[in-house]
Coordinates of C-alpha atoms and ligand atoms in Angstrom, one line a residue:
X1 CA 15.1 -32.5 36.2
X2 CA 14.6 -29.0 34.8
X3 CA 12.9 -26.2 37.0
X4 CA 12.0 -22.5 36.3
X5 CA 11.8 -19.7 38.8
X6 CA 10.1 -16.9 37.9
X7 CA 8.1 -14.4 39.5
X8 CA 4.7 -14.6 40.6
X9 CA 3.9 -10.8 41.6
X10 CA 5.4 -7.5 39.8
X11 CA 9.0 -8.4 39.5
X12 CA 11.9 -7.9 41.6
X13 CA 10.9 -10.7 43.8
X14 CA 14.5 -12.1 45.0
X15 CA 14.8 -14.2 41.9
X16 CA 18.4 -13.5 41.9
X17 CA 19.1 -14.7 44.9
X18 CA 16.6 -18.2 44.7
X19 CA 18.5 -18.7 41.5
X20 CA 21.9 -18.2 42.8
X21 CA 21.7 -20.4 45.8
X22 CA 19.7 -22.9 43.6
X23 CA 22.8 -22.9 40.9
X24 CA 24.9 -25.7 42.4
X25 CA 22.7 -28.5 41.8
X26 CA 22.4 -27.0 37.9
X27 CA 24.7 -27.1 35.2
X28 CA 23.0 -24.7 33.0
X29 CA 21.1 -21.4 33.8
X30 CA 19.0 -19.9 31.0
X31 CA 17.1 -16.7 30.4
X32 CA 14.1 -16.7 28.3
X33 CA 13.2 -13.1 28.1
X34 CA 12.9 -9.2 28.9
X35 CA 16.5 -7.8 28.3
X36 CA 18.8 -5.1 30.5
X37 CA 15.5 -4.1 32.1
X38 CA 15.8 -6.9 34.6
X39 CA 18.4 -6.4 37.9
X40 CA 19.2 -9.2 39.6
X41 CA 21.1 -8.4 43.0
X42 CA 22.9 -11.3 44.2
X43 CA 25.1 -11.0 47.6
X44 CA 27.8 -13.3 48.0
X45 CA 30.0 -13.0 51.3
X46 CA 28.8 -9.6 51.6
X47 CA 29.7 -8.7 47.9
X48 CA 26.9 -7.1 46.1
X49 CA 26.7 -8.2 42.4
X50 CA 23.7 -6.7 40.3
X51 CA 23.4 -8.5 37.3
X52 CA 21.3 -7.3 34.0
X53 CA 21.4 -9.5 31.0
X54 CA 23.6 -12.6 32.0
X55 CA 22.3 -15.2 34.5
X56 CA 23.6 -15.0 38.0
X57 CA 24.4 -18.5 37.2
X58 CA 28.2 -17.3 35.9
X59 CA 28.9 -16.5 39.7
X60 CA 29.2 -20.2 39.8
X61 CA 32.4 -21.7 38.2
X62 CA 31.7 -24.6 35.8
X63 CA 28.1 -23.2 34.9
X64 CA 26.8 -22.6 31.2
X65 CA 25.0 -19.5 31.3
X66 CA 22.1 -19.4 27.9
X67 CA 20.5 -16.0 26.8
X68 CA 17.4 -17.4 25.0
X69 CA 16.3 -16.0 21.8
X70 CA 13.4 -14.9 23.6
X71 CA 15.8 -12.0 25.2
X72 CA 16.2 -8.5 23.8
X73 CA 20.0 -7.9 23.7
X74 CA 21.8 -4.5 23.7
X75 CA 25.0 -5.3 22.5
X76 CA 26.6 -2.5 25.0
X77 CA 25.0 -3.6 27.9
X78 CA 26.2 -6.7 27.4
X79 CA 29.4 -5.7 27.1
X80 CA 29.5 -3.6 29.7
X81 CA 28.3 -6.5 32.0
X82 CA 31.3 -8.8 31.1
X83 CA 33.6 -6.0 31.5
X84 CA 32.4 -5.3 35.0
X85 CA 32.2 -9.0 36.1
X86 CA 35.8 -9.3 34.8
X87 CA 36.4 -6.4 36.9
X88 CA 35.2 -8.1 39.9
X89 CA 37.4 -11.5 38.9
X90 CA 34.4 -13.3 37.3
X91 CA 35.2 -14.4 33.9
X92 CA 32.8 -15.2 31.6
X93 CA 35.0 -17.6 29.5
X94 CA 33.1 -19.8 27.5
X95 CA 30.6 -20.0 29.9
X96 CA 28.1 -17.7 27.8
X97 CA 25.8 -18.6 25.1
X98 CA 23.8 -16.6 23.1
X99 CA 20.9 -17.5 21.1
X100 CA 21.5 -16.7 17.2
X101 CA 18.4 -15.9 17.1
X102 CA 17.9 -13.1 19.8
X103 CA 16.8 -9.7 18.9
X104 CA 19.4 -6.6 19.6
X105 CA 18.1 -3.3 20.5
X106 CA 19.9 -0.8 18.6
X107 CA 20.4 3.0 19.7
X108 CA 17.2 4.0 18.3
X109 CA 15.3 1.9 20.1
X110 CA 16.3 3.1 23.6
X111 CA 14.9 7.0 21.8
X112 CA 11.9 5.6 20.7
X113 CA 11.5 4.3 24.2
X114 CA 12.0 7.7 25.8
X115 CA 10.0 9.4 23.0
X116 CA 6.8 7.2 23.5
X117 CA 6.9 7.4 26.9
X118 CA 6.7 11.2 26.4
X119 CA 4.1 11.1 23.9
X120 CA 2.2 8.7 26.2
X121 CA 2.3 12.0 29.0
X122 CA -0.3 11.2 32.1
X123 CA -0.8 7.8 30.4
X124 CA 2.8 6.9 30.6
X125 CA 3.9 3.5 31.4
X126 CA 6.8 4.0 33.3
X127 CA 9.4 1.8 31.5
X128 CA 12.9 1.3 32.3
X129 CA 14.2 3.1 28.9
X130 CA 16.3 0.5 28.0
X131 CA 14.3 0.3 24.3
X132 CA 12.7 -2.9 25.3
X133 CA 9.5 -2.3 23.8
X134 CA 10.4 -0.9 20.8
X135 CA 13.3 -3.8 19.9
X136 CA 9.9 -6.2 20.3
X137 CA 8.1 -4.0 18.4
X138 CA 10.5 -4.5 15.5
X139 CA 10.6 -8.4 16.2
X140 CA 6.8 -8.4 16.1
X141 CA 6.9 -6.1 13.3
X142 CA 9.3 -8.2 11.2
X143 CA 11.9 -6.0 10.7
X144 CA 14.2 -6.9 14.2
X145 CA 17.9 -7.3 13.6
X146 CA 19.1 -10.9 15.0
X147 CA 22.5 -11.6 16.7
X148 CA 22.8 -13.9 13.6
X149 CA 22.4 -11.2 10.8
X150 CA 25.8 -9.6 12.6
X151 CA 27.6 -10.3 9.0
X152 CA 28.8 -8.1 6.5
X153 CA 26.5 -8.6 4.0
X154 CA 24.0 -6.6 1.4
X155 CA 21.0 -7.7 3.3
X156 CA 22.2 -6.3 6.9
X157 CA 22.9 -3.1 5.1
X158 CA 19.3 -2.9 3.8
X159 CA 17.6 -3.5 6.9
X160 CA 20.0 -1.3 8.8
X161 CA 19.3 1.8 6.4
X162 CA 15.7 1.2 5.8
X163 CA 15.0 0.8 9.7
X164 CA 17.2 4.5 10.3
X165 CA 15.6 6.3 7.8
X166 CA 12.3 5.1 9.3
X167 CA 13.3 5.9 12.8
X168 CA 14.8 9.3 11.4
X169 CA 11.3 10.4 10.1
X170 CA 9.9 9.4 13.9
X171 CA 12.4 11.1 15.8
X172 CA 12.7 14.7 14.6
X173 CA 16.1 16.2 14.7
X174 CA 17.8 12.6 14.5
X175 CA 20.8 12.7 12.9
X176 CA 21.6 8.9 13.2
X177 CA 23.8 7.8 10.6
X178 CA 22.8 4.6 9.4
X179 CA 26.8 3.5 8.0
X180 CA 27.9 4.4 11.7
X181 CA 25.0 2.2 13.2
X182 CA 26.0 -0.8 10.7
X183 CA 30.1 0.0 11.8
X184 CA 28.7 -0.8 15.7
X185 CA 26.5 -3.3 14.6
X186 CA 29.8 -5.4 12.7
X187 CA 31.6 -4.5 15.5
X188 CA 29.4 -5.6 18.2
X189 CA 29.1 -9.1 16.1
X190 CA 32.9 -9.6 16.0
X191 CA 33.1 -9.6 19.6
X192 CA 29.4 -11.4 20.3
X193 CA 30.4 -14.5 17.7
X194 CA 32.6 -16.7 20.3
X195 CA 29.5 -16.7 22.7
X196 CA 26.7 -17.4 20.0
X197 CA 25.2 -20.4 18.7
X198 CA 22.0 -22.4 18.4
X199 CA 20.7 -22.6 22.2
X200 CA 17.7 -24.6 21.4
X201 CA 20.3 -27.3 20.3
X202 CA 22.7 -27.0 23.1
X203 CA 20.0 -27.6 25.5
X204 CA 18.5 -30.7 24.1
X205 CA 22.1 -32.1 24.1
X206 CA 22.2 -31.2 27.6
X207 CA 19.1 -32.7 28.7
X208 CA 19.7 -35.9 26.7
X209 CA 22.9 -36.3 28.6
X210 CA 21.3 -36.2 31.7
X211 CA 22.7 -32.1 32.5
X212 CA 19.9 -30.0 34.8
X213 CA 18.7 -26.6 33.3
X214 CA 17.6 -23.9 35.6
X215 CA 15.6 -21.5 33.5
X216 CA 15.5 -17.7 35.1
X217 CA 12.4 -15.8 34.4
X218 CA 12.5 -11.9 34.5
X219 CA 10.2 -9.5 36.0
X220 CA 6.9 -11.2 36.9
X221 CA 3.9 -12.6 35.9
X222 CA 1.9 -9.5 36.4
X223 CA 4.2 -7.6 34.3
X224 CA 3.9 -10.4 31.7
X225 CA 2.5 -8.7 28.3
X226 CA -0.6 -11.1 27.6
X227 CA -1.6 -12.1 31.2
X228 CA -0.3 -8.6 32.8
X229 CA -2.2 -5.2 33.8
X230 CA -1.8 -4.5 30.1
X231 CA -1.1 -1.8 29.5
X232 CA 1.6 -1.0 32.0
X233 CA 3.2 -4.3 31.3
X234 CA 6.4 -5.2 29.9
X235 CA 7.2 -6.1 26.2
X236 CA 7.5 -9.9 26.6
X237 CA 6.1 -13.0 27.8
X238 CA 7.4 -13.4 31.8
X239 CA 5.1 -16.4 32.5
X240 CA 5.9 -19.9 31.7
X241 CA 5.0 -20.2 28.2
X242 CA 7.9 -17.4 27.6
X243 CA 10.3 -20.3 29.0
X244 CA 9.6 -22.4 25.9
X245 CA 9.4 -20.0 23.0
X246 CA 12.0 -18.2 24.3
X247 CA 14.6 -21.3 24.5
X248 CA 13.1 -23.5 22.3
X249 CA 12.5 -26.2 24.2
X250 CA 9.4 -27.9 25.0
X251 CA 7.0 -28.5 27.7
X252 CA 8.0 -31.8 28.7
X253 CA 11.1 -30.5 29.5
X254 CA 10.2 -28.6 32.2
X255 CA 9.1 -30.7 35.6
X256 CA 8.8 -27.7 37.9
X257 CA 7.8 -24.5 38.6
X258 CA 8.9 -22.4 41.8
X259 CA 7.1 -18.8 41.8
X260 CA 8.9 -16.2 43.9
X261 CA 7.0 -13.7 45.8
X262 CA 8.0 -10.9 48.5
X263 CA 6.0 -11.5 51.8
X264 CA 4.5 -8.0 51.1
X265 CA 4.4 -6.7 47.4
X266 CA 6.1 -3.7 45.4
X267 CA 5.7 -2.6 41.9
X268 CA 7.9 0.0 39.8
X269 CA 6.4 2.1 37.3
X270 CA 3.1 2.9 36.7
X271 CA -0.2 0.9 36.9
X272 CA -2.9 -0.9 38.9
X273 CA -1.8 -1.6 41.9
X274 CA -4.7 -2.3 44.3
X275 CA -2.7 -3.0 48.2
X276 CA -0.1 0.0 47.7
X277 CA 0.2 1.9 50.6
X278 CA 0.9 5.5 50.4
X279 CA 1.2 6.1 53.9
X280 CA 4.0 5.3 56.9
X281 CA 4.1 1.5 56.6
X282 CA 4.6 1.5 52.6
X283 CA 7.8 4.4 53.4
X284 CA 8.8 1.5 56.5
X285 CA 8.2 -1.0 53.7
X286 CA 10.7 0.7 51.1
X287 CA 13.4 1.4 53.7
X288 CA 13.5 -1.7 55.5
X289 CA 13.6 -3.5 52.4
X290 CA 15.7 -1.1 50.4
X291 CA 13.3 -1.2 47.9
X292 CA 15.0 0.6 44.8
X293 CA 15.2 -0.5 41.3
X294 CA 18.3 -2.3 41.0
X295 CA 18.3 -1.2 36.9
X296 CA 17.1 2.2 37.7
X297 CA 17.1 3.1 40.8
X298 CA 13.5 4.3 41.0
X299 CA 11.6 4.1 44.3
X300 CA 9.1 1.1 44.2
X301 CA 6.0 1.5 45.5
X302 CA 5.1 -0.9 48.5
X303 CA 2.0 -2.7 49.7
X304 CA 0.5 -5.7 51.2
X305 CA 0.6 -9.0 49.3
X306 CA -2.0 -9.9 47.6
X307 CA -3.2 -13.3 47.4
X308 CA -5.3 -12.7 44.4
X309 CA -2.4 -11.6 42.3
X310 CA -0.8 -14.3 43.3
X311 CA -3.2 -17.0 42.9
X312 CA -3.7 -16.2 39.3
X313 CA 0.7 -16.5 39.0
X314 CA 0.1 -19.6 40.5
X315 CA -2.6 -20.3 38.3
X316 CA -0.8 -19.3 35.1
X317 CA 2.2 -20.6 35.5
X318 CA 1.5 -24.1 37.3
X319 CA 3.3 -22.7 40.2
X320 CA 4.1 -25.8 42.7
X321 CA 5.6 -23.9 44.9
X322 CA 6.7 -20.4 46.7
X323 CA 9.8 -18.8 47.3
X324 CA 8.7 -16.8 50.1
X325 CA 11.7 -13.8 50.1
X326 CA 12.1 -10.7 52.6
X327 CA 10.2 -12.2 55.4
X328 CA 12.5 -10.0 57.9
X329 CA 11.4 -6.9 56.0
X330 CA 8.2 -7.6 58.5
X331 CA 9.6 -8.0 61.6
X332 CA 8.6 -5.7 64.0
X333 CA 4.9 -4.5 62.4
X334 CA 2.4 -4.9 65.0
X335 CA -0.5 -6.4 62.0
X336 CA 0.3 -7.5 58.7
X337 CA -2.5 -7.4 56.2
X338 CA -3.4 -9.9 53.5
X339 CA -5.3 -8.9 50.5
X340 CA -7.6 -12.1 49.9
X341 CA -10.0 -10.3 47.4
X342 CA -11.6 -7.1 45.8
X343 CA -14.5 -4.7 46.1
X344 CA -15.0 -3.8 42.9
X345 CA -18.1 -1.3 43.0
X346 CA -20.9 -3.6 44.4
X347 CA -19.0 -7.0 43.6
X348 CA -16.3 -8.8 45.7
X349 CA -14.0 -10.3 42.9
X350 CA -11.5 -13.2 44.2
X351 CA -10.1 -14.1 40.4
X352 CA -7.6 -11.4 39.3
X353 CA -9.8 -9.4 36.6
X354 CA -8.7 -8.9 33.2
X355 CA -9.6 -5.3 33.3
X356 CA -7.5 -4.1 36.5
X357 CA -6.8 -1.1 34.7
X358 CA -10.3 0.1 33.5
X359 CA -12.5 -1.6 35.8
X360 CA -12.9 1.4 38.5
X361 CA -12.1 1.9 42.0
X362 CA -11.0 -1.2 43.8
X363 CA -11.2 -1.7 47.8
X364 CA -9.2 -4.6 48.7
X365 CA -10.6 -7.0 51.3
X366 CA -8.0 -7.4 54.1
X367 CA -7.6 -9.9 56.5
X368 CA -5.3 -9.0 59.3
X369 CA -2.6 -11.4 61.4
X370 CA -0.7 -10.4 64.5
X371 CA 3.1 -9.6 64.1
X372 CA 5.8 -10.7 65.5
X373 CA 8.4 -9.6 67.9
X374 CA 11.6 -12.0 67.6
X375 CA 13.2 -11.3 64.7
X376 CA 13.0 -13.7 61.5
X377 CA 16.2 -12.2 60.0
X378 CA 18.9 -14.5 59.5
X379 CA 16.8 -17.7 60.5
X380 CA 17.8 -20.9 58.7
X381 CA 14.8 -23.5 60.0
X382 CA 11.3 -23.3 60.0
X383 CA 11.1 -24.1 63.9
X384 CA 13.6 -20.9 64.6
X385 CA 10.8 -18.9 62.8
X386 CA 8.5 -16.9 65.9
X387 CA 4.8 -19.0 66.0
X388 CA 3.2 -15.3 64.6
X389 CA 5.5 -15.9 61.3
X390 CA 4.5 -19.4 60.6
X391 CA 1.5 -18.6 61.1
X392 CA 1.4 -15.9 58.8
X393 CA 3.1 -18.2 56.1
X394 CA 0.3 -21.0 56.6
X395 CA -2.3 -18.5 55.9
X396 CA -0.8 -17.7 52.2
X397 CA -0.3 -20.5 51.5
X398 CA -4.2 -21.0 52.2
X399 CA -5.1 -18.1 50.1
X400 CA -2.2 -18.6 47.4
X401 CA -3.2 -21.9 47.0
X402 CA 0.3 -23.4 47.1
X403 CA 2.9 -24.4 49.7
X404 CA 5.7 -22.2 50.6
X405 CA 8.7 -24.8 49.7
X406 CA 11.6 -21.6 50.5
X407 CA 11.9 -18.7 53.1
X408 CA 14.1 -16.2 52.4
X409 CA 15.4 -14.5 55.7
X410 CA 18.3 -12.0 54.5
X411 CA 19.8 -11.4 51.1
X412 CA 23.0 -13.2 52.0
X413 CA 22.8 -17.0 50.4
X414 CA 22.7 -19.0 53.9
X415 CA 19.8 -16.6 54.8
X416 CA 17.2 -19.4 53.6
X417 CA 15.0 -21.8 54.8
X418 CA 14.3 -24.8 52.7
X419 CA 11.5 -26.9 54.5
X420 CA 12.2 -30.7 54.7
X421 CA 8.9 -31.7 53.6
X422 CA 8.9 -29.7 50.2
X423 CA 8.9 -30.2 46.8
X424 CA 11.9 -27.5 46.7
X425 CA 13.9 -29.9 48.9
X426 CA 13.4 -32.8 46.5
X427 CA 14.7 -30.7 43.6
X428 CA 17.5 -29.6 45.1
X429 CA 18.3 -32.9 46.4
Ligands
LIG1 P1 10.2 -2.2 29.9 O1 10.1 -3.2 30.5 O2 11.4 -1.1 30.2 O3 9.4 -1.7 28.6 O4 8.9 -1.1 31.4 C1 7.5 -1.9 31.3 C2 7.3 -2.0 32.7 O5 7.8 -3.2 33.5 C3 7.7 -0.9 33.8 O6 6.9 -0.7 34.8 C4 8.9 -1.4 34.3 O7 9.2 -0.5 35.3 C5 8.6 -2.5 34.7 N1 10.1 -3.5 34.7 C6 10.4 -3.9 33.6 N2 11.7 -5.1 33.8 C7 11.4 -4.7 35.8 C8 12.1 -5.5 36.3 O8 13.1 -6.3 36.4 N3 11.6 -5.1 37.6 C9 10.3 -4.8 37.9 N4 9.7 -3.8 36.8 C10 10.0 -3.9 35.7

């Protein structure tokens, strides 16, 4: 049984922890989109690991980790991560497979990202400045450079030269020398070679022999290039379709979809956020939830749970069950609000609008639920949760249109509740 774990909000839902705790039941963990804009934080026995490109499955002995063709790979970031893991005693060895079709992030992609943001001025996206967008632009523009292109050929030299020349015309004062980029690419190719191959074929062979694959999304549904709050999105498909195109696997290979959602909501970067809390409660959520970007350190914007958005993510992805994270961050709040609709002008909207960015002022319609005074932090069984917390979860299930199968009550692996009667329990059996 192969399962996809993906973000049902604006990213940073806590996918890293969920993937990490599910991994022992799988032989492979595969990333299908994004790049080192992602930051998956995992705590193991109090030790913090932040992974950007390599799937968090790498922390588990014997698990094969895949970077699919849908991912954009910055060789420098990749090598840094491999070396840092080695410093922490984790040898990547031969447990990493990078698709030879994955596109590369080159030095000028980072510069173009920064330049494009500066040019947008007040309309800026608030990107991670990692060169993600420009690398995907080159891919779609059919001038990208792939992992399998990194051999000393005339074709690669011609492509690099043309790309660098074009970039030098856009980036004023750029002195980038194409031969330097070319030489660096050849060196990266040489180091990367042992880990590269045909991901689609490898996964097909693994699945045919009964090995289970856990498929890991980055970012979240509302940051998806097609289905998110465009243009305030990332440049890849974080939703379920990306898993097939980004790994070269058929839809039939996927037997379950676990959506990860925080018990409240956060967003980093610009863009619409109807339930954002700019006052004291937002500040409290940020501090208690340690809501600072794992990649960039930027403070995350915080707000109430938006059931309109999660219900939409459930529909687009076919989510079977939700992993609800950071419930403990709500401990001690007197009341907790849930957004069940939007007021836009004189309309009440309960389906996520395509034009959220341009539709005008939005007023969320809230339900207020009583908070709880007994802490949920560290709870490992559903019955341990205070009645008010159980009621809150039951209401989230109703308004989001999906059962909550897993609840995270702290950052460590063991601070987790897996509900006995849930599909998640069945997947992990
Ligand atoms: P980019 O992916 O760097 O181009 O950034 C585009 C938007 O996606 C910005 O709002 C980023 O803050 C956001 N973003 C990208 N990666 C992540 C992530 O892993 N978590 C949360 N937001 C992200």
